[in-house]
Amino acid sequence: MANHRNKSKRNLQVNARQGTNSRGSNIADRLGGGYHFADTKRDVWTVAGYPDKISYSMFWNMQARFGIAKAGIDKLADKCFQTNPIITDGEYDGKRALTPFEKDLAILIEDHDFLVRYKELYRRNRIGHYAGMLPIVTEINGDANPQDPASKSRGIQSLLKIDIFGEDELSVENISTNSNIFSADYGMPTHYNLRNNVAGDRNPITNIDIELHPSRVFILAEGATGGGIFGIPALESGYNDLLDMVKTLVAGSEGNYKNSKQRLVHNINDSQVAGVMANDPVSKAAWEQSNADFASGFDSSLVTYGITTQSLQAMISDPTPAFTNSLNSFAASVGLPASEVIGVQMNKQASEGNATALNELAESVRENTHAPNLKKCLMHYVDRGIVAKPTNKILVEWKSLSEPTFGEKVDNMKTLAETAKILTDAGRDPSFVINAEAHIMKELDIEDVVKARDLLEFGEDDDLTDGELPVKDDV
């Protein structure tokens, strides 16, 4: 009978891990990964203290209260938007007039911080399965309800503000979905519940619970398939590693705290003192109170009355190897070099390699995630009547993160000049070096970018060219 109960209990644990518990589970439970049965002999997740399922509030609290988790969320977003993209209505050579779309876009970016809001949308999306951007506009129909389909707006002047909401704030719990398999919205929620006082809410003074029609919200869900709204949280794969790091940090700090707390061990060798402690409750109570006062104070003294007192010290193992293993595993889960996650400066070669890897990842995300989603987001504003319709394809381009800075280009040019001189002195042909130097000069666009403040870092004897550099009159 006992074996049957144990077997039933194990089955219930397995069902809960696999999301098949008959008592039900929320959306995050069904989407998140469960126990992978790396050890079928024992329940190692219970031993390690890992949760069976991870909810949005757990993701939110982890990044809100643990710096490494926050770095895993923010680092890639910050690197992608280290510089803002250039968004145009077709090719733009700087000479033609701006299109109505580009004029509205300039207002959207400058007056409503559109790119800042989009970056926050991306950040919130990385915390959960999705996030939403809600443009709040002056409705043409004064009797419009949030649950009604969005009507056409009166242009960019109708836009009041842009709000960003996380997964729990735009809930789809217990909401029906579009069941028409021939519809482009098949499988999408029929509405969103906009609510506050949940994880991610940063405005505790409001009290809202509103049904929103999907046409009013732009959803970003990185990693979602088939145009759905349920993407993959950035912390999902490495969540257990984050827990391990927290436990390692707590164990190290707790061990040091307990050692510094001076836990005392008393050894009564004197039989007369032992007799007093055993038979005189008043004296024993006085000793215990004196001992407690000593343990709780910083400037207290303790009279031992012949009792030998020692401070109990524990041998604390170095937590660095365990922490490093967990850090490396978490860094792999978010695709970032570990040194970039925690901001540790390594040797020059390793640091440059990690920085290059981060730049390459960010440029890939720019190209494959941000460029298409920025276009979709702007078309949402076009469909809402907030921004004018583009006359051509929307182009989204960034300045390369790997492009050398002005100073680096000048340093490269100076190195090439020195190399050319060495080759000339040795009777070798320096033409290929001179050609490379000319290429760098062309990249510098020296006629346009050189200003007096750019030359302040160079000494007066540092000749950049054979001739005098042109300096703009307005400098």
Short mmCIF file of C-alpha atoms in Angstrom, two decimals:
data_model
loop_
_atom_site.label_atom_id
_atom_site.label_comp_id
_atom_site.label_asym_id
_atom_site.label_seq_id
_atom_site.Cartn_x
_atom_site.Cartn_y
_atom_site.Cartn_z
CA MET A 1 0.00 0.00 0.00
CA ALA A 2 2.85 2.36 0.89
CA ASN A 3 4.59 1.58 -2.41
CA HIS A 4 1.37 2.39 -4.27
CA ARG A 5 1.13 5.76 -2.48
CA ASN A 6 4.77 6.57 -3.27
CA LYS A 7 4.25 5.63 -6.93
CA SER A 8 1.15 7.86 -7.11
CA LYS A 9 3.05 10.72 -5.53
CA ARG A 10 5.88 10.35 -8.07
CA ASN A 11 3.37 10.28 -10.92
CA LEU A 12 1.75 13.45 -9.62
CA GLN A 13 5.17 15.15 -9.48
CA VAL A 14 5.90 14.03 -13.05
CA ASN A 15 2.51 15.26 -14.26
CA ALA A 16 3.03 18.61 -12.57
CA ARG A 17 6.45 18.98 -14.17
CA GLN A 18 5.04 18.14 -17.59
CA GLY A 19 2.11 20.54 -17.22
CA THR A 20 -0.51 17.76 -17.14
CA ASN A 21 -1.70 18.24 -13.59
CA SER A 22 -5.48 17.82 -13.66
CA ARG A 23 -5.86 20.78 -11.33
CA GLY A 24 -4.81 23.05 -14.20
CA SER A 25 -2.04 25.57 -14.72
CA ASN A 26 -1.67 29.02 -16.20
CA ILE A 27 -0.31 29.90 -19.63
CA ALA A 28 3.26 30.42 -18.40
CA ASP A 29 3.19 26.95 -16.81
CA ARG A 30 2.18 25.34 -20.09
CA LEU A 31 4.76 27.23 -22.13
CA GLY A 32 7.81 26.92 -19.88
CA GLY A 33 10.10 23.93 -20.00
CA GLY A 34 9.87 21.34 -17.25
CA TYR A 35 12.11 18.71 -15.73
CA HIS A 36 14.30 17.12 -18.39
CA PHE A 37 14.86 13.82 -16.53
CA ALA A 38 18.63 14.02 -16.70
CA ASP A 39 18.55 11.77 -13.63
CA THR A 40 15.74 9.20 -13.63
CA LYS A 41 16.77 7.63 -10.30
CA ARG A 42 16.06 10.66 -8.14
CA ASP A 43 14.24 13.97 -8.38
CA VAL A 44 17.30 16.22 -8.67
CA TRP A 45 15.23 19.36 -9.32
CA THR A 46 13.58 19.04 -5.90
CA VAL A 47 16.98 18.44 -4.32
CA ALA A 48 18.38 21.53 -6.06
CA GLY A 49 15.35 23.63 -5.18
CA TYR A 50 14.33 24.43 -8.77
CA PRO A 51 10.68 25.36 -9.41
CA ASP A 52 8.58 23.04 -11.56
CA LYS A 53 7.25 25.93 -13.64
CA ILE A 54 8.24 29.56 -14.10
CA SER A 55 5.65 32.34 -14.21
CA TYR A 56 6.05 35.85 -15.59
CA SER A 57 6.17 37.28 -12.07
CA MET A 58 9.15 35.02 -11.31
CA PHE A 59 10.96 36.26 -14.42
CA TRP A 60 10.13 39.85 -13.51
CA ASN A 61 11.26 39.55 -9.89
CA MET A 62 14.47 37.80 -10.90
CA GLN A 63 15.59 40.62 -13.22
CA ALA A 64 14.29 43.26 -10.81
CA ARG A 65 16.27 41.94 -7.82
CA PHE A 66 19.34 40.23 -9.31
CA GLY A 67 21.82 42.30 -11.28
CA ILE A 68 23.16 39.47 -13.46
CA ALA A 69 19.64 38.59 -14.61
CA LYS A 70 19.00 42.26 -15.40
CA ALA A 71 22.23 42.38 -17.40
CA GLY A 72 21.02 39.34 -19.35
CA ILE A 73 17.90 41.31 -20.27
CA ASP A 74 19.37 44.79 -20.78
CA LYS A 75 22.81 44.21 -22.26
CA LEU A 76 21.64 43.13 -25.71
CA ALA A 77 18.94 45.81 -25.86
CA ASP A 78 21.46 48.51 -24.93
CA LYS A 79 23.98 47.26 -27.49
CA CYS A 80 21.39 47.05 -30.29
CA PHE A 81 20.32 50.64 -29.62
CA GLN A 82 23.79 51.98 -28.90
CA THR A 83 23.02 54.08 -31.97
CA ASN A 84 19.54 54.71 -33.34
CA PRO A 85 18.52 53.31 -36.70
CA ILE A 86 18.01 55.47 -39.77
CA ILE A 87 14.47 54.89 -41.03
CA THR A 88 13.49 56.22 -44.46
CA ASP A 89 10.71 55.98 -46.99
CA GLY A 90 12.76 54.28 -49.70
CA GLU A 91 16.29 55.34 -50.58
CA TYR A 92 17.31 58.75 -49.26
CA ASP A 93 20.31 60.65 -50.61
CA GLY A 94 19.88 63.72 -48.44
CA LYS A 95 18.81 65.85 -51.40
CA ARG A 96 15.19 64.98 -52.11
CA ALA A 97 12.30 66.40 -50.10
CA LEU A 98 10.99 64.39 -47.15
CA THR A 99 7.87 62.33 -47.81
CA PRO A 100 4.76 62.76 -45.60
CA PHE A 101 5.68 59.45 -43.92
CA GLU A 102 9.17 60.72 -43.06
CA LYS A 103 7.80 64.01 -41.73
CA ASP A 104 5.36 62.18 -39.43
CA LEU A 105 8.11 59.77 -38.42
CA ALA A 106 10.34 62.68 -37.38
CA ILE A 107 7.56 63.97 -35.11
CA LEU A 108 6.94 60.45 -33.77
CA ILE A 109 10.61 60.04 -32.86
CA GLU A 110 11.33 63.55 -31.58
CA ASP A 111 8.08 64.45 -29.81
CA HIS A 112 6.91 61.02 -28.65
CA ASP A 113 10.25 59.19 -28.10
CA PHE A 114 9.17 56.36 -30.39
CA LEU A 115 12.56 54.64 -30.51
CA VAL A 116 12.92 54.86 -26.72
CA ARG A 117 9.48 53.29 -26.34
CA TYR A 118 10.31 50.57 -28.86
CA LYS A 119 13.51 49.72 -26.99
CA GLU A 120 11.49 49.37 -23.77
CA LEU A 121 8.99 47.20 -25.67
CA TYR A 122 11.86 44.93 -26.71
CA ARG A 123 13.20 44.83 -23.15
CA ARG A 124 9.79 43.93 -21.68
CA ASN A 125 9.34 41.28 -24.36
CA ARG A 126 12.63 39.66 -23.28
CA ILE A 127 11.37 39.36 -19.70
CA GLY A 128 8.20 37.47 -20.64
CA HIS A 129 6.63 35.77 -23.63
CA TYR A 130 5.47 39.03 -25.21
CA ALA A 131 4.96 42.75 -24.60
CA GLY A 132 2.64 45.33 -26.12
CA MET A 133 2.82 48.91 -27.35
CA LEU A 134 -0.38 50.93 -26.99
CA PRO A 135 -0.64 54.25 -28.87
CA ILE A 136 -3.18 56.42 -27.07
CA VAL A 137 -4.95 58.73 -29.51
CA THR A 138 -7.83 61.15 -29.67
CA GLU A 139 -10.63 59.04 -31.10
CA ILE A 140 -12.70 60.41 -34.00
CA ASN A 141 -15.71 58.70 -32.49
CA GLY A 142 -16.30 60.24 -29.10
CA ASP A 143 -18.28 57.18 -27.97
CA ALA A 144 -15.53 54.69 -28.85
CA ASN A 145 -14.86 51.86 -26.41
CA PRO A 146 -11.45 50.20 -25.88
CA GLN A 147 -12.94 46.79 -26.74
CA ASP A 148 -14.09 48.06 -30.15
CA PRO A 149 -11.83 47.81 -33.22
CA ALA A 150 -9.55 50.81 -33.57
CA SER A 151 -10.85 53.49 -35.92
CA LYS A 152 -8.75 55.66 -38.21
CA SER A 153 -7.11 58.58 -36.41
CA ARG A 154 -6.66 62.15 -37.63
CA GLY A 155 -2.94 61.86 -38.18
CA ILE A 156 0.14 62.38 -36.05
CA GLN A 157 -1.45 65.31 -34.20
CA SER A 158 -4.02 62.89 -32.71
CA LEU A 159 -1.32 60.89 -30.89
CA LEU A 160 -1.30 61.70 -27.17
CA LYS A 161 1.23 59.23 -25.75
CA ILE A 162 2.73 55.77 -26.18
CA ASP A 163 2.51 53.21 -23.37
CA ILE A 164 4.38 49.92 -23.02
CA PHE A 165 2.95 46.95 -21.15
CA GLY A 166 4.40 43.59 -20.13
CA GLU A 167 2.82 40.15 -20.30
CA ASP A 168 0.92 40.26 -17.01
CA GLU A 169 -0.36 43.78 -17.70
CA LEU A 170 -1.73 42.65 -21.09
CA SER A 171 -3.15 39.37 -19.89
CA VAL A 172 -4.74 36.72 -22.09
CA GLU A 173 -5.68 34.40 -19.22
CA ASN A 174 -9.03 32.68 -19.79
CA ILE A 175 -9.55 34.55 -23.07
CA SER A 176 -10.93 32.88 -26.19
CA THR A 177 -8.96 32.87 -29.44
CA ASN A 178 -9.87 33.26 -33.08
CA SER A 179 -10.90 29.78 -34.25
CA ASN A 180 -11.27 30.60 -37.95
CA ILE A 181 -8.42 28.67 -39.55
CA PHE A 182 -8.82 30.71 -42.76
CA SER A 183 -8.22 33.99 -40.91
CA ALA A 184 -4.86 35.75 -40.59
CA ASP A 185 -5.70 36.13 -36.88
CA TYR A 186 -6.24 32.39 -36.35
CA GLY A 187 -5.11 31.42 -32.85
CA MET A 188 -4.82 35.04 -31.71
CA PRO A 189 -6.70 36.32 -28.63
CA THR A 190 -10.02 38.03 -29.23
CA HIS A 191 -9.00 40.75 -26.76
CA TYR A 192 -6.44 41.65 -24.07
CA ASN A 193 -7.13 42.42 -20.42
CA LEU A 194 -5.24 45.59 -19.53
CA ARG A 195 -4.72 45.56 -15.78
CA ASN A 196 -2.44 46.92 -13.09
CA ASN A 197 -1.28 45.79 -9.65
CA VAL A 198 0.54 42.89 -11.31
CA ALA A 199 4.21 42.06 -11.94
CA GLY A 200 5.73 44.74 -14.15
CA ASP A 201 3.27 47.49 -13.25
CA ARG A 202 5.19 50.68 -12.51
CA ASN A 203 2.19 52.88 -11.78
CA PRO A 204 0.68 51.72 -8.47
CA ILE A 205 -1.65 54.73 -8.16
CA THR A 206 -3.89 53.57 -11.02
CA ASN A 207 -6.57 50.94 -10.74
CA ILE A 208 -7.62 49.66 -14.16
CA ASP A 209 -9.12 46.55 -15.69
CA ILE A 210 -9.95 47.20 -19.34
CA GLU A 211 -10.68 44.96 -22.29
CA LEU A 212 -8.61 46.02 -25.31
CA HIS A 213 -9.31 45.06 -28.89
CA PRO A 214 -6.21 43.49 -30.54
CA SER A 215 -6.22 46.14 -33.30
CA ARG A 216 -5.28 48.76 -30.70
CA VAL A 217 -2.09 47.02 -29.56
CA PHE A 218 1.15 46.15 -31.32
CA ILE A 219 2.59 42.93 -29.89
CA LEU A 220 6.28 42.04 -29.94
CA ALA A 221 7.03 38.38 -29.21
CA GLU A 222 10.61 37.39 -29.97
CA GLY A 223 10.86 33.73 -30.89
CA ALA A 224 7.13 33.22 -31.49
CA THR A 225 6.22 30.88 -34.32
CA GLY A 226 3.53 31.34 -36.94
CA GLY A 227 2.92 34.97 -36.07
CA GLY A 228 1.71 34.08 -32.58
CA ILE A 229 2.17 36.14 -29.43
CA PHE A 230 3.99 33.62 -27.25
CA GLY A 231 7.71 34.04 -27.67
CA ILE A 232 10.56 32.71 -25.57
CA PRO A 233 11.62 34.60 -22.41
CA ALA A 234 15.32 35.42 -22.42
CA LEU A 235 15.80 34.05 -18.89
CA GLU A 236 13.93 30.76 -19.41
CA SER A 237 16.87 28.53 -20.40
CA GLY A 238 19.21 29.97 -17.78
CA TYR A 239 16.75 30.37 -14.91
CA ASN A 240 18.13 27.44 -12.93
CA ASP A 241 21.65 28.84 -13.39
CA LEU A 242 20.49 32.16 -11.95
CA LEU A 243 19.07 30.34 -8.93
CA ASP A 244 22.38 28.52 -8.47
CA MET A 245 24.28 31.81 -8.57
CA VAL A 246 21.96 33.35 -6.00
CA LYS A 247 22.37 30.34 -3.70
CA THR A 248 26.15 30.42 -4.12
CA LEU A 249 26.27 34.12 -3.30
CA VAL A 250 24.00 33.64 -0.29
CA ALA A 251 26.04 30.67 0.95
CA GLY A 252 29.27 32.67 0.71
CA SER A 253 27.90 35.78 2.38
CA GLU A 254 25.99 33.79 5.01
CA GLY A 255 29.07 31.77 5.84
CA ASN A 256 31.15 34.91 6.30
CA TYR A 257 28.38 36.47 8.36
CA LYS A 258 28.14 33.49 10.68
CA ASN A 259 31.91 33.40 11.08
CA SER A 260 32.05 37.09 11.94
CA LYS A 261 29.15 36.76 14.39
CA GLN A 262 31.39 35.04 16.93
CA ARG A 263 29.36 31.98 17.77
CA LEU A 264 30.69 30.98 21.19
CA VAL A 265 31.33 27.53 22.61
CA HIS A 266 31.71 27.27 26.40
CA ASN A 267 33.57 24.46 28.17
CA ILE A 268 32.99 24.22 31.97
CA ASN A 269 36.05 22.48 33.46
CA ASP A 270 35.57 23.67 37.05
CA SER A 271 33.26 21.29 38.97
CA GLN A 272 32.22 24.05 41.39
CA VAL A 273 31.11 26.32 38.53
CA ALA A 274 29.33 23.38 36.89
CA GLY A 275 27.48 22.75 40.14
CA VAL A 276 26.34 26.37 40.38
CA MET A 277 25.11 26.30 36.77
CA ALA A 278 23.23 23.06 37.43
CA ASN A 279 21.67 23.97 40.78
CA ASP A 280 21.35 27.76 40.90
CA PRO A 281 18.74 28.98 38.34
CA VAL A 282 19.37 32.63 39.20
CA SER A 283 23.11 32.41 38.56
CA LYS A 284 22.51 30.41 35.38
CA ALA A 285 19.99 32.97 34.09
CA ALA A 286 22.40 35.81 34.89
CA TRP A 287 25.19 34.04 32.97
CA GLU A 288 22.94 33.39 29.98
CA GLN A 289 21.82 37.03 29.92
CA SER A 290 25.44 38.21 30.13
CA ASN A 291 26.34 35.85 27.30
CA ALA A 292 23.42 37.11 25.16
CA ASP A 293 24.41 40.75 25.78
CA PHE A 294 27.96 39.99 24.71
CA ALA A 295 26.82 38.24 21.52
CA SER A 296 24.47 41.09 20.53
CA GLY A 297 26.78 44.03 21.27
CA PHE A 298 29.95 45.42 19.74
CA ASP A 299 31.50 46.95 22.86
CA SER A 300 30.44 44.37 25.44
CA SER A 301 32.63 42.32 27.73
CA LEU A 302 32.07 38.85 29.14
CA VAL A 303 33.19 37.55 32.52
CA THR A 304 33.73 33.80 32.19
CA TYR A 305 34.17 32.80 35.85
CA GLY A 306 36.71 30.15 34.94
CA ILE A 307 34.73 28.88 31.96
CA THR A 308 36.78 28.32 28.79
CA THR A 309 35.18 30.19 25.88
CA GLN A 310 36.07 29.75 22.22
CA SER A 311 34.73 31.26 19.02
CA LEU A 312 33.39 28.62 16.62
CA GLN A 313 34.80 29.16 13.12
CA ALA A 314 33.77 27.20 10.02
CA MET A 315 35.99 26.41 7.08
CA ILE A 316 34.31 28.08 4.09
CA SER A 317 35.09 26.67 0.68
CA ASP A 318 35.80 29.03 -2.20
CA PRO A 319 32.46 29.64 -4.02
CA THR A 320 34.17 30.99 -7.15
CA PRO A 321 34.29 27.73 -9.19
CA ALA A 322 30.61 26.94 -8.59
CA PHE A 323 29.59 30.52 -9.31
CA THR A 324 31.70 30.66 -12.48
CA ASN A 325 30.17 27.45 -13.82
CA SER A 326 26.66 28.80 -13.30
CA LEU A 327 27.62 32.17 -14.80
CA ASN A 328 29.08 30.56 -17.92
CA SER A 329 26.00 28.38 -18.35
CA PHE A 330 23.68 31.40 -17.99
CA ALA A 331 25.79 33.46 -20.40
CA ALA A 332 25.51 30.65 -22.95
CA SER A 333 21.73 30.60 -22.53
CA VAL A 334 21.41 34.29 -23.48
CA GLY A 335 24.14 34.15 -26.12
CA LEU A 336 26.41 36.67 -24.40
CA PRO A 337 30.06 36.38 -23.32
CA ALA A 338 30.20 35.96 -19.54
CA SER A 339 32.60 38.90 -19.17
CA GLU A 340 30.12 41.14 -21.00
CA VAL A 341 27.27 40.05 -18.72
CA ILE A 342 29.08 41.07 -15.53
CA GLY A 343 31.26 43.81 -17.02
CA VAL A 344 34.62 42.28 -16.07
CA GLN A 345 37.65 43.64 -17.95
CA MET A 346 39.82 40.74 -19.09
CA ASN A 347 43.12 40.84 -20.95
CA LYS A 348 43.05 42.99 -24.10
CA GLN A 349 42.82 40.11 -26.58
CA ALA A 350 39.98 38.35 -24.72
CA SER A 351 38.11 41.61 -24.11
CA GLU A 352 38.32 42.59 -27.76
CA GLY A 353 37.14 39.11 -28.79
CA ASN A 354 34.17 39.24 -26.43
CA ALA A 355 33.28 42.76 -27.56
CA THR A 356 33.41 41.59 -31.18
CA ALA A 357 31.15 38.63 -30.38
CA LEU A 358 28.63 40.93 -28.67
CA ASN A 359 28.71 43.34 -31.62
CA GLU A 360 28.09 40.49 -34.06
CA LEU A 361 25.16 39.21 -31.99
CA ALA A 362 23.65 42.70 -31.73
CA GLU A 363 23.97 43.30 -35.47
CA SER A 364 22.29 39.96 -36.14
CA VAL A 365 19.41 40.89 -33.82
CA ARG A 366 19.18 44.29 -35.47
CA GLU A 367 18.88 42.71 -38.90
CA ASN A 368 16.64 39.74 -38.09
CA THR A 369 14.49 41.06 -35.23
CA HIS A 370 14.44 44.84 -35.00
CA ALA A 371 14.39 45.78 -38.67
CA PRO A 372 11.32 43.67 -39.55
CA ASN A 373 9.52 44.47 -36.29
CA LEU A 374 10.15 48.20 -36.57
CA LYS A 375 8.62 48.07 -40.05
CA LYS A 376 5.60 46.14 -38.73
CA CYS A 377 5.25 48.53 -35.81
CA LEU A 378 5.32 51.59 -38.07
CA MET A 379 2.78 49.99 -40.39
CA HIS A 380 0.57 49.54 -37.32
CA TYR A 381 0.74 53.32 -36.88
CA VAL A 382 -0.03 53.74 -40.60
CA ASP A 383 -3.03 51.41 -40.37
CA ARG A 384 -4.26 53.35 -37.34
CA GLY A 385 -4.09 56.57 -39.34
CA ILE A 386 -1.48 58.05 -37.01
CA VAL A 387 1.35 58.15 -39.56
CA ALA A 388 1.04 58.86 -43.28
CA LYS A 389 1.34 55.92 -45.66
CA PRO A 390 4.87 55.45 -47.09
CA THR A 391 5.31 55.88 -50.83
CA ASN A 392 8.04 53.22 -51.00
CA LYS A 393 9.34 50.39 -48.89
CA ILE A 394 10.32 51.34 -45.36
CA LEU A 395 14.08 51.00 -44.96
CA VAL A 396 15.71 50.49 -41.56
CA GLU A 397 19.49 50.80 -41.42
CA TRP A 398 22.08 51.09 -38.66
CA LYS A 399 25.63 52.28 -38.54
CA SER A 400 27.79 49.20 -38.05
CA LEU A 401 28.87 48.49 -34.48
CA SER A 402 32.15 47.10 -35.82
CA GLU A 403 33.05 50.26 -37.72
CA PRO A 404 36.24 51.88 -36.36
CA THR A 405 35.89 55.21 -34.60
CA PHE A 406 37.40 58.41 -35.98
CA GLY A 407 40.41 58.06 -33.68
CA GLU A 408 40.91 54.39 -34.60
CA LYS A 409 40.85 55.25 -38.31
CA VAL A 410 43.47 57.97 -37.75
CA ASP A 411 45.63 55.54 -35.74
CA ASN A 412 45.37 52.99 -38.56
CA MET A 413 46.35 55.65 -41.09
CA LYS A 414 49.37 56.67 -39.03
CA THR A 415 50.46 53.03 -38.72
CA LEU A 416 50.20 52.59 -42.48
CA ALA A 417 52.23 55.76 -43.06
CA GLU A 418 54.99 54.43 -40.80
CA THR A 419 54.90 51.08 -42.61
CA ALA A 420 55.14 52.82 -46.00
CA LYS A 421 58.21 54.73 -44.80
CA ILE A 422 59.88 51.52 -43.61
CA LEU A 423 59.20 49.85 -46.97
CA THR A 424 60.53 52.87 -48.89
CA ASP A 425 63.71 52.99 -46.80
CA ALA A 426 64.20 49.28 -47.49
CA GLY A 427 63.82 49.79 -51.23
CA ARG A 428 60.49 47.96 -51.34
CA ASP A 429 57.36 49.09 -53.21
CA PRO A 430 54.98 50.76 -50.70
CA SER A 431 52.13 51.23 -53.20
CA PHE A 432 49.72 48.77 -51.56
CA VAL A 433 50.17 50.55 -48.22
CA ILE A 434 49.61 53.94 -49.85
CA ASN A 435 46.43 52.59 -51.46
CA ALA A 436 45.20 51.33 -48.09
CA GLU A 437 45.96 54.74 -46.56
CA ALA A 438 43.97 56.43 -49.32
CA HIS A 439 41.07 54.07 -48.60
CA ILE A 440 41.09 55.06 -44.93
CA MET A 441 41.21 58.73 -45.90
CA LYS A 442 38.15 58.17 -48.06
CA GLU A 443 36.35 56.48 -45.14
CA LEU A 444 37.25 59.38 -42.88
CA ASP A 445 35.49 61.77 -45.28
CA ILE A 446 37.97 64.32 -44.03
CA GLU A 447 36.42 67.25 -45.89
CA ASP A 448 33.15 66.84 -43.97
CA VAL A 449 33.92 65.54 -40.50
CA VAL A 450 37.17 67.17 -39.41
CA LYS A 451 36.51 69.88 -36.88
CA ALA A 452 38.77 71.60 -34.44
CA ARG A 453 37.47 69.59 -31.48
CA ASP A 454 38.37 66.31 -33.28
CA LEU A 455 42.04 67.37 -33.37
CA LEU A 456 42.39 68.34 -29.71
CA GLU A 457 43.45 64.81 -28.71
CA PHE A 458 46.41 64.89 -31.13
CA GLY A 459 49.70 66.65 -30.50
CA GLU A 460 50.79 69.63 -32.59
CA ASP A 461 53.47 67.48 -34.26
CA ASP A 462 50.99 64.75 -35.34
CA ASP A 463 50.65 65.41 -39.08
CA LEU A 464 47.58 63.65 -40.41
CA THR A 465 48.23 64.61 -44.05
CA ASP A 466 50.93 66.27 -46.09
CA GLY A 467 48.81 69.38 -46.51
CA GLU A 468 46.82 71.57 -44.19
CA LEU A 469 43.53 70.15 -42.97
CA PRO A 470 40.47 72.17 -43.90
CA VAL A 471 38.59 73.36 -40.82
CA LYS A 472 35.01 74.47 -41.18
CA ASP A 473 34.34 78.16 -40.67
CA ASP A 474 31.54 77.52 -38.17
CA VAL A 475 33.83 75.77 -35.70
#
